[in-house]
Amino acid sequence: MVLKIVENLGVKYLKGTDEYKSKLEHELRKLKFPYKALAEDDYDARRKDHISHFILRLAYCQSEDLRRWFIQQEMDLFRYRFNELSDPLVQQFLEYVNLLYEPISKDVKKRLKDELFMSTPGLSAEKVEEQSFYKIPLQDAQDLIRVRRVLLNYGFALVPHQDMVVIILNNYRTKLSKALALTARSLPAVQSDERLQPLLNHLSHSYIGPDYSAQKNTGKISLEQIDALSVKSYPICMRQLHKALRENHHLRHGGRMQYGLFLKGIGLTLEQALEFWRSEFIRGKIDADKFDKGYAYSIRHNYGKEGKRTDYTPFSCMKIILSNPPSQGDYHGCPFRHSDPELLKQKLQSYKISSTGISQILELVKGMHYQLACQKYFELTHDVDDIGFPLNHPNQYFVESQKLLSGGRELKKEMSHPGSSQLKPTSQESINSSSATTTSNNEADTELEGLDEYFAED
């Protein structure tokens, strides 16, 4: 949860700014995270922090993508926490981690004050006076030397307090990267422990929000509303699945699981689900008898009416992103994670997303911020500037969309920009390619009547 917040704020705000630090501090306080444990000398808080860190190492060492994401968020969190330390606490920290960097004496600092001022851009003479400077071996300060931000003196780089974080971060990144690689090699032995295996298998893509398995609107959504809803309130992953089902009259197992449980979560009853899938499949190459024998069982199974009677819950974003990647002919998965960027761009253009919006989304995808890309897609298609909450679940996307469209949630509107456009239903997506009738915007609004009261509730 903490690292996810760090990622969200790091994309939304410029790291290191007062606004970024204020927002991050506010979120960490809400979570009661001990981000000042060293300053407050809180042993219990530090102990919990250390334990949680090493548990996450086990969970996030399992693939290159997970390791890269974990390292980046840990670095950003570390940078914030280090910059909150005073000079004495920095020295205490350096001693604690066995980094023997000594601050220069006041006499040396006074003698070199002009050279220090000239070699540290961004620092005024007063700031140079206030800040401590540390003697760093040249090999440890190469990044700062490369951009000429330090004074070189008798084989050492004299680094100001504000730039010490660069030195420490490089050291931390190297050690953490090696530690994750070593942990990955030991993982088979750890996974053999039946107590740890389930935890590690799920922690890296765990979801702790509502499970959306039992909705209070069960049965309130009719099958006739689904086409309109898919355009107005579906996340892009479910919109892709719905379109593929309408066009091909079939989805493979991965697509049926992902979309079927989503439909269950938005309120389709078992009877409605059976009717929905049967009516679509028999338009293709599967007759009613084959559907009843080969497909109806799995639908009833998802609703807990067959097999172990497990009431399956809809997939969260992390499960979709990290599990069961689609292969050729599949339509499940996360388009932001699993689609080729050029194909994703074409898809977004077909959804009438502005070129500026597409560029913003593709930039987030390039940085592997897939859920933030989905959040940006929500903002662009609903004409809002900031939704004010993280999106972690396709069914959450649907519920929040319906609340917004029905007036149950007030969000800050964007100023209109030339060339920007809100997503509008297109006939090509809301109809069956061969037999369904075109759905207009007015008809879609009429079909969605009756849902306002439900989705306006908190």
Short mmCIF file of N, CA, C and O in Angstrom, two decimals, residues 23-115:
data_model
loop_
_atom_site.label_atom_id
_atom_site.label_comp_id
_atom_site.label_asym_id
_atom_site.label_seq_id
_atom_site.Cartn_x
_atom_site.Cartn_y
_atom_site.Cartn_z
N LYS A 23 2.02 16.06 0.19
CA LYS A 23 1.04 15.00 -0.12
C LYS A 23 1.52 13.65 0.40
O LYS A 23 0.74 12.88 0.97
N LEU A 24 2.81 13.36 0.21
CA LEU A 24 3.34 12.07 0.65
C LEU A 24 3.31 11.97 2.17
O LEU A 24 2.94 10.93 2.74
N GLU A 25 3.68 13.05 2.84
CA GLU A 25 3.63 13.04 4.31
C GLU A 25 2.20 12.81 4.80
O GLU A 25 1.97 12.04 5.74
N HIS A 26 1.25 13.46 4.14
CA HIS A 26 -0.16 13.30 4.53
C HIS A 26 -0.61 11.86 4.38
O HIS A 26 -1.27 11.29 5.27
N GLU A 27 -0.24 11.22 3.26
CA GLU A 27 -0.65 9.83 3.02
C GLU A 27 0.04 8.88 3.99
O GLU A 27 -0.58 7.92 4.47
N LEU A 28 1.31 9.12 4.27
CA LEU A 28 2.04 8.24 5.19
C LEU A 28 1.48 8.36 6.61
O LEU A 28 1.40 7.37 7.34
N ARG A 29 1.08 9.56 6.98
CA ARG A 29 0.47 9.74 8.30
C ARG A 29 -0.87 9.00 8.38
O ARG A 29 -1.19 8.39 9.40
N LYS A 30 -1.63 9.04 7.30
CA LYS A 30 -2.92 8.34 7.29
C LYS A 30 -2.73 6.83 7.48
O LYS A 30 -3.54 6.17 8.12
N LEU A 31 -1.66 6.32 6.89
CA LEU A 31 -1.38 4.88 7.00
C LEU A 31 -0.62 4.52 8.27
O LEU A 31 -0.33 3.35 8.51
N LYS A 32 -0.27 5.55 9.05
CA LYS A 32 0.51 5.36 10.28
C LYS A 32 1.84 4.67 9.99
O LYS A 32 2.32 3.82 10.75
N PHE A 33 2.42 5.05 8.85
CA PHE A 33 3.72 4.49 8.46
C PHE A 33 4.83 5.22 9.21
O PHE A 33 4.85 6.45 9.23
N PRO A 34 5.77 4.50 9.81
CA PRO A 34 6.81 5.15 10.65
C PRO A 34 7.93 5.77 9.83
O PRO A 34 9.08 5.36 9.90
N TYR A 35 7.59 6.78 9.03
CA TYR A 35 8.58 7.36 8.14
C TYR A 35 9.61 8.21 8.90
O TYR A 35 10.64 8.58 8.35
N LYS A 36 9.33 8.53 10.17
CA LYS A 36 10.29 9.27 10.99
C LYS A 36 10.77 8.42 12.17
O LYS A 36 11.08 8.94 13.24
N ALA A 37 10.81 7.11 11.96
CA ALA A 37 11.16 6.20 13.06
C ALA A 37 12.57 6.46 13.59
O ALA A 37 12.81 6.40 14.80
N LEU A 38 13.51 6.80 12.70
CA LEU A 38 14.87 7.07 13.15
C LEU A 38 14.93 8.35 13.97
O LEU A 38 15.53 8.40 15.03
N ALA A 39 14.26 9.38 13.45
CA ALA A 39 14.27 10.66 14.16
C ALA A 39 13.59 10.56 15.51
O ALA A 39 14.00 11.20 16.48
N GLU A 40 12.55 9.75 15.60
CA GLU A 40 11.80 9.63 16.85
C GLU A 40 12.31 8.50 17.73
O GLU A 40 11.76 8.23 18.80
N ASP A 41 13.36 7.81 17.25
CA ASP A 41 13.98 6.73 18.03
C ASP A 41 12.94 5.70 18.48
O ASP A 41 12.89 5.30 19.64
N ASP A 42 12.11 5.29 17.52
CA ASP A 42 11.02 4.34 17.81
C ASP A 42 11.46 2.94 17.35
O ASP A 42 11.38 2.61 16.16
N TYR A 43 11.92 2.14 18.31
CA TYR A 43 12.45 0.82 17.96
C TYR A 43 11.37 -0.08 17.36
O TYR A 43 11.61 -0.77 16.35
N ASP A 44 10.20 -0.13 17.97
CA ASP A 44 9.13 -1.00 17.48
C ASP A 44 8.71 -0.64 16.06
O ASP A 44 8.46 -1.52 15.23
N ALA A 45 8.64 0.67 15.80
CA ALA A 45 8.26 1.10 14.45
C ALA A 45 9.32 0.69 13.43
O ALA A 45 8.99 0.23 12.33
N ARG A 46 10.59 0.86 13.80
CA ARG A 46 11.66 0.46 12.88
C ARG A 46 11.64 -1.05 12.65
O ARG A 46 11.87 -1.52 11.53
N ARG A 47 11.37 -1.80 13.69
CA ARG A 47 11.33 -3.26 13.57
C ARG A 47 10.23 -3.69 12.59
O ARG A 47 10.45 -4.53 11.71
N LYS A 48 9.05 -3.09 12.71
CA LYS A 48 7.96 -3.43 11.79
C LYS A 48 8.30 -3.01 10.36
O LYS A 48 8.00 -3.73 9.40
N ASP A 49 8.95 -1.87 10.24
CA ASP A 49 9.36 -1.38 8.92
C ASP A 49 10.35 -2.36 8.28
O ASP A 49 10.23 -2.71 7.09
N HIS A 50 11.31 -2.83 9.06
CA HIS A 50 12.31 -3.77 8.54
C HIS A 50 11.67 -5.10 8.15
O HIS A 50 11.97 -5.67 7.09
N ILE A 51 10.79 -5.61 8.98
CA ILE A 51 10.14 -6.90 8.70
C ILE A 51 9.32 -6.81 7.42
O ILE A 51 9.40 -7.69 6.54
N SER A 52 8.55 -5.74 7.29
CA SER A 52 7.71 -5.60 6.10
C SER A 52 8.57 -5.47 4.85
O SER A 52 8.23 -6.01 3.78
N HIS A 53 9.71 -4.77 4.96
CA HIS A 53 10.60 -4.62 3.81
C HIS A 53 11.12 -5.97 3.34
O HIS A 53 11.12 -6.26 2.14
N PHE A 54 11.56 -6.81 4.25
CA PHE A 54 12.13 -8.10 3.86
C PHE A 54 11.06 -9.08 3.37
O PHE A 54 11.33 -9.92 2.50
N ILE A 55 9.86 -8.95 3.88
CA ILE A 55 8.75 -9.76 3.33
C ILE A 55 8.50 -9.35 1.87
O ILE A 55 8.31 -10.21 1.00
N LEU A 56 8.50 -8.05 1.61
CA LEU A 56 8.28 -7.57 0.25
C LEU A 56 9.43 -7.97 -0.68
O LEU A 56 9.23 -8.19 -1.87
N ARG A 57 10.63 -8.05 -0.14
CA ARG A 57 11.75 -8.56 -0.96
C ARG A 57 11.44 -9.96 -1.48
O ARG A 57 11.69 -10.27 -2.65
N LEU A 58 10.93 -10.80 -0.60
CA LEU A 58 10.58 -12.17 -1.01
C LEU A 58 9.50 -12.16 -2.09
O LEU A 58 9.55 -12.94 -3.05
N ALA A 59 8.52 -11.28 -1.92
CA ALA A 59 7.40 -11.26 -2.86
C ALA A 59 7.78 -10.66 -4.21
O ALA A 59 7.30 -11.10 -5.25
N TYR A 60 8.66 -9.65 -4.19
CA TYR A 60 8.95 -8.90 -5.42
C TYR A 60 10.25 -9.29 -6.09
O TYR A 60 10.71 -8.58 -7.01
N CYS A 61 10.85 -10.38 -5.70
CA CYS A 61 12.08 -10.83 -6.36
C CYS A 61 11.78 -11.83 -7.47
O CYS A 61 12.70 -12.30 -8.14
N GLN A 62 10.51 -12.14 -7.70
CA GLN A 62 10.15 -13.29 -8.52
C GLN A 62 10.24 -13.05 -10.02
O GLN A 62 10.22 -14.00 -10.80
N SER A 63 10.30 -11.79 -10.46
CA SER A 63 10.44 -11.51 -11.90
C SER A 63 11.18 -10.19 -12.07
O SER A 63 11.26 -9.37 -11.14
N GLU A 64 11.68 -9.97 -13.26
CA GLU A 64 12.42 -8.73 -13.54
C GLU A 64 11.51 -7.51 -13.41
O GLU A 64 11.92 -6.48 -12.88
N ASP A 65 10.28 -7.62 -13.91
CA ASP A 65 9.34 -6.50 -13.80
C ASP A 65 9.05 -6.15 -12.35
O ASP A 65 9.01 -4.97 -11.99
N LEU A 66 8.83 -7.16 -11.52
CA LEU A 66 8.55 -6.91 -10.11
C LEU A 66 9.76 -6.31 -9.41
O LEU A 66 9.61 -5.38 -8.60
N ARG A 67 10.93 -6.81 -9.71
CA ARG A 67 12.15 -6.26 -9.08
C ARG A 67 12.35 -4.81 -9.47
O ARG A 67 12.68 -3.97 -8.62
N ARG A 68 12.17 -4.50 -10.74
CA ARG A 68 12.37 -3.13 -11.21
C ARG A 68 11.38 -2.18 -10.53
O ARG A 68 11.75 -1.09 -10.09
N TRP A 69 10.12 -2.60 -10.45
CA TRP A 69 9.10 -1.75 -9.82
C TRP A 69 9.42 -1.55 -8.33
O TRP A 69 9.34 -0.42 -7.82
N PHE A 70 9.78 -2.62 -7.66
CA PHE A 70 10.05 -2.56 -6.22
C PHE A 70 11.23 -1.63 -5.93
O PHE A 70 11.17 -0.78 -5.02
N ILE A 71 12.30 -1.76 -6.71
CA ILE A 71 13.48 -0.93 -6.50
C ILE A 71 13.15 0.54 -6.70
O ILE A 71 13.55 1.40 -5.90
N GLN A 72 12.40 0.86 -7.75
CA GLN A 72 12.08 2.26 -8.03
C GLN A 72 11.28 2.89 -6.90
O GLN A 72 11.56 4.02 -6.46
N GLN A 73 10.27 2.18 -6.40
CA GLN A 73 9.45 2.75 -5.33
C GLN A 73 10.23 2.84 -4.03
O GLN A 73 10.07 3.80 -3.26
N GLU A 74 11.06 1.86 -3.75
CA GLU A 74 11.89 1.90 -2.55
C GLU A 74 12.86 3.08 -2.61
O GLU A 74 13.11 3.74 -1.59
N MET A 75 13.39 3.34 -3.78
CA MET A 75 14.32 4.47 -3.93
C MET A 75 13.62 5.79 -3.68
O MET A 75 14.14 6.68 -3.00
N ASP A 76 12.41 5.93 -4.22
CA ASP A 76 11.67 7.18 -4.03
C ASP A 76 11.29 7.39 -2.56
O ASP A 76 11.36 8.51 -2.04
N LEU A 77 10.88 6.30 -1.90
CA LEU A 77 10.53 6.40 -0.49
C LEU A 77 11.77 6.72 0.35
O LEU A 77 11.73 7.55 1.27
N PHE A 78 12.87 6.07 0.01
CA PHE A 78 14.12 6.31 0.74
C PHE A 78 14.56 7.77 0.58
O PHE A 78 14.99 8.41 1.55
N ARG A 79 14.46 8.28 -0.64
CA ARG A 79 14.88 9.67 -0.90
C ARG A 79 14.08 10.64 -0.02
O ARG A 79 14.65 11.56 0.58
N TYR A 80 12.78 10.41 0.06
CA TYR A 80 11.95 11.30 0.88
C TYR A 80 12.34 11.21 2.35
O TYR A 80 12.51 12.23 3.02
N ARG A 81 12.51 9.99 2.85
CA ARG A 81 12.82 9.82 4.26
C ARG A 81 14.21 10.37 4.60
O ARG A 81 14.40 10.98 5.66
N PHE A 82 15.18 10.19 3.72
CA PHE A 82 16.54 10.68 3.97
C PHE A 82 16.56 12.21 4.01
O PHE A 82 17.23 12.81 4.86
N ASN A 83 15.80 12.82 3.10
CA ASN A 83 15.80 14.28 3.04
C ASN A 83 15.12 14.91 4.25
O ASN A 83 15.27 16.13 4.48
N GLU A 84 14.39 14.12 5.00
CA GLU A 84 13.74 14.63 6.20
C GLU A 84 14.68 14.60 7.42
O GLU A 84 14.33 15.12 8.48
N LEU A 85 15.85 13.99 7.26
CA LEU A 85 16.78 13.89 8.39
C LEU A 85 17.58 15.17 8.58
O LEU A 85 17.98 15.81 7.61
N SER A 86 17.85 15.49 9.81
CA SER A 86 18.73 16.63 10.12
C SER A 86 20.19 16.19 9.95
O SER A 86 20.49 15.00 9.81
N ASP A 87 21.11 17.15 9.98
CA ASP A 87 22.54 16.83 9.84
C ASP A 87 23.03 15.81 10.87
O ASP A 87 23.72 14.84 10.52
N PRO A 88 22.68 15.97 12.15
CA PRO A 88 23.14 14.96 13.12
C PRO A 88 22.58 13.57 12.84
O PRO A 88 23.28 12.57 13.02
N LEU A 89 21.32 13.52 12.40
CA LEU A 89 20.73 12.21 12.10
C LEU A 89 21.32 11.60 10.84
O LEU A 89 21.41 10.37 10.72
N VAL A 90 21.71 12.44 9.88
CA VAL A 90 22.40 11.92 8.69
C VAL A 90 23.70 11.24 9.11
O VAL A 90 24.02 10.13 8.67
N GLN A 91 24.46 11.91 9.98
CA GLN A 91 25.71 11.33 10.46
C GLN A 91 25.46 10.05 11.22
O GLN A 91 26.19 9.05 11.06
N GLN A 92 24.40 10.04 12.03
CA GLN A 92 24.04 8.83 12.77
C GLN A 92 23.67 7.70 11.82
O GLN A 92 24.06 6.53 12.02
N PHE A 93 22.94 8.04 10.78
CA PHE A 93 22.54 7.04 9.79
C PHE A 93 23.76 6.48 9.06
O PHE A 93 23.86 5.26 8.85
N LEU A 94 24.67 7.35 8.64
CA LEU A 94 25.87 6.90 7.92
C LEU A 94 26.70 5.94 8.76
O LEU A 94 27.23 4.94 8.26
N GLU A 95 26.81 6.23 10.04
CA GLU A 95 27.53 5.33 10.93
C GLU A 95 26.79 4.01 11.09
O GLU A 95 27.40 2.94 11.14
N TYR A 96 25.46 4.09 11.13
CA TYR A 96 24.65 2.89 11.33
C TYR A 96 24.80 1.92 10.16
O TYR A 96 24.84 0.70 10.35
N VAL A 97 24.89 2.46 8.93
CA VAL A 97 24.99 1.59 7.75
C VAL A 97 26.44 1.43 7.31
O VAL A 97 26.71 0.94 6.20
N ASN A 98 27.36 1.87 8.14
CA ASN A 98 28.79 1.67 7.91
C ASN A 98 29.29 2.39 6.65
O ASN A 98 30.15 1.88 5.93
N LEU A 99 28.75 3.58 6.40
CA LEU A 99 29.27 4.43 5.34
C LEU A 99 30.06 5.55 6.02
O LEU A 99 29.48 6.49 6.56
N LEU A 100 31.35 5.43 6.01
CA LEU A 100 32.21 6.30 6.82
C LEU A 100 32.56 7.57 6.05
O LEU A 100 33.71 7.80 5.63
N TYR A 101 31.56 8.40 5.82
CA TYR A 101 31.77 9.68 5.17
C TYR A 101 31.82 10.76 6.25
O TYR A 101 30.85 10.99 6.96
N GLU A 102 32.95 11.45 6.33
CA GLU A 102 33.14 12.45 7.38
C GLU A 102 32.76 13.84 6.89
O GLU A 102 33.08 14.22 5.76
N PRO A 103 32.08 14.61 7.74
CA PRO A 103 31.84 16.02 7.39
C PRO A 103 33.14 16.81 7.53
O PRO A 103 33.98 16.49 8.37
N ILE A 104 33.32 17.82 6.67
CA ILE A 104 34.52 18.63 6.78
C ILE A 104 34.38 19.57 7.99
O ILE A 104 33.27 19.88 8.43
N SER A 105 35.49 20.00 8.52
CA SER A 105 35.47 20.87 9.70
C SER A 105 35.03 22.28 9.32
O SER A 105 35.04 22.68 8.15
N LYS A 106 34.66 23.05 10.32
CA LYS A 106 34.23 24.43 10.09
C LYS A 106 35.38 25.27 9.54
O LYS A 106 35.17 26.16 8.70
N ASP A 107 36.60 24.98 9.99
CA ASP A 107 37.75 25.74 9.49
C ASP A 107 37.97 25.50 8.01
O ASP A 107 38.22 26.45 7.24
N VAL A 108 37.89 24.23 7.58
CA VAL A 108 38.06 23.90 6.16
C VAL A 108 36.93 24.53 5.34
O VAL A 108 37.15 25.08 4.25
N LYS A 109 35.75 24.46 5.87
CA LYS A 109 34.59 25.02 5.17
C LYS A 109 34.74 26.53 5.01
O LYS A 109 34.43 27.09 3.95
N LYS A 110 35.23 27.19 6.05
CA LYS A 110 35.41 28.63 5.98
C LYS A 110 36.49 28.99 4.96
O LYS A 110 36.36 29.95 4.20
N ARG A 111 37.56 28.19 4.94
CA ARG A 111 38.67 28.45 4.02
C ARG A 111 38.25 28.26 2.56
O ARG A 111 38.74 28.95 1.66
N LEU A 112 37.33 27.30 2.31
CA LEU A 112 36.93 26.95 0.95
C LEU A 112 35.56 27.50 0.57
O LEU A 112 34.98 27.06 -0.43
N LYS A 113 35.04 28.45 1.35
CA LYS A 113 33.65 28.85 1.15
C LYS A 113 33.40 29.42 -0.26
O LYS A 113 32.34 29.16 -0.86
N ASP A 114 34.36 30.16 -0.81
CA ASP A 114 34.16 30.71 -2.15
C ASP A 114 34.12 29.60 -3.20
O ASP A 114 33.27 29.60 -4.11
N GLU A 115 35.07 28.65 -3.09
CA GLU A 115 35.09 27.53 -4.04
C GLU A 115 33.84 26.66 -3.90
O GLU A 115 33.28 26.18 -4.89
#
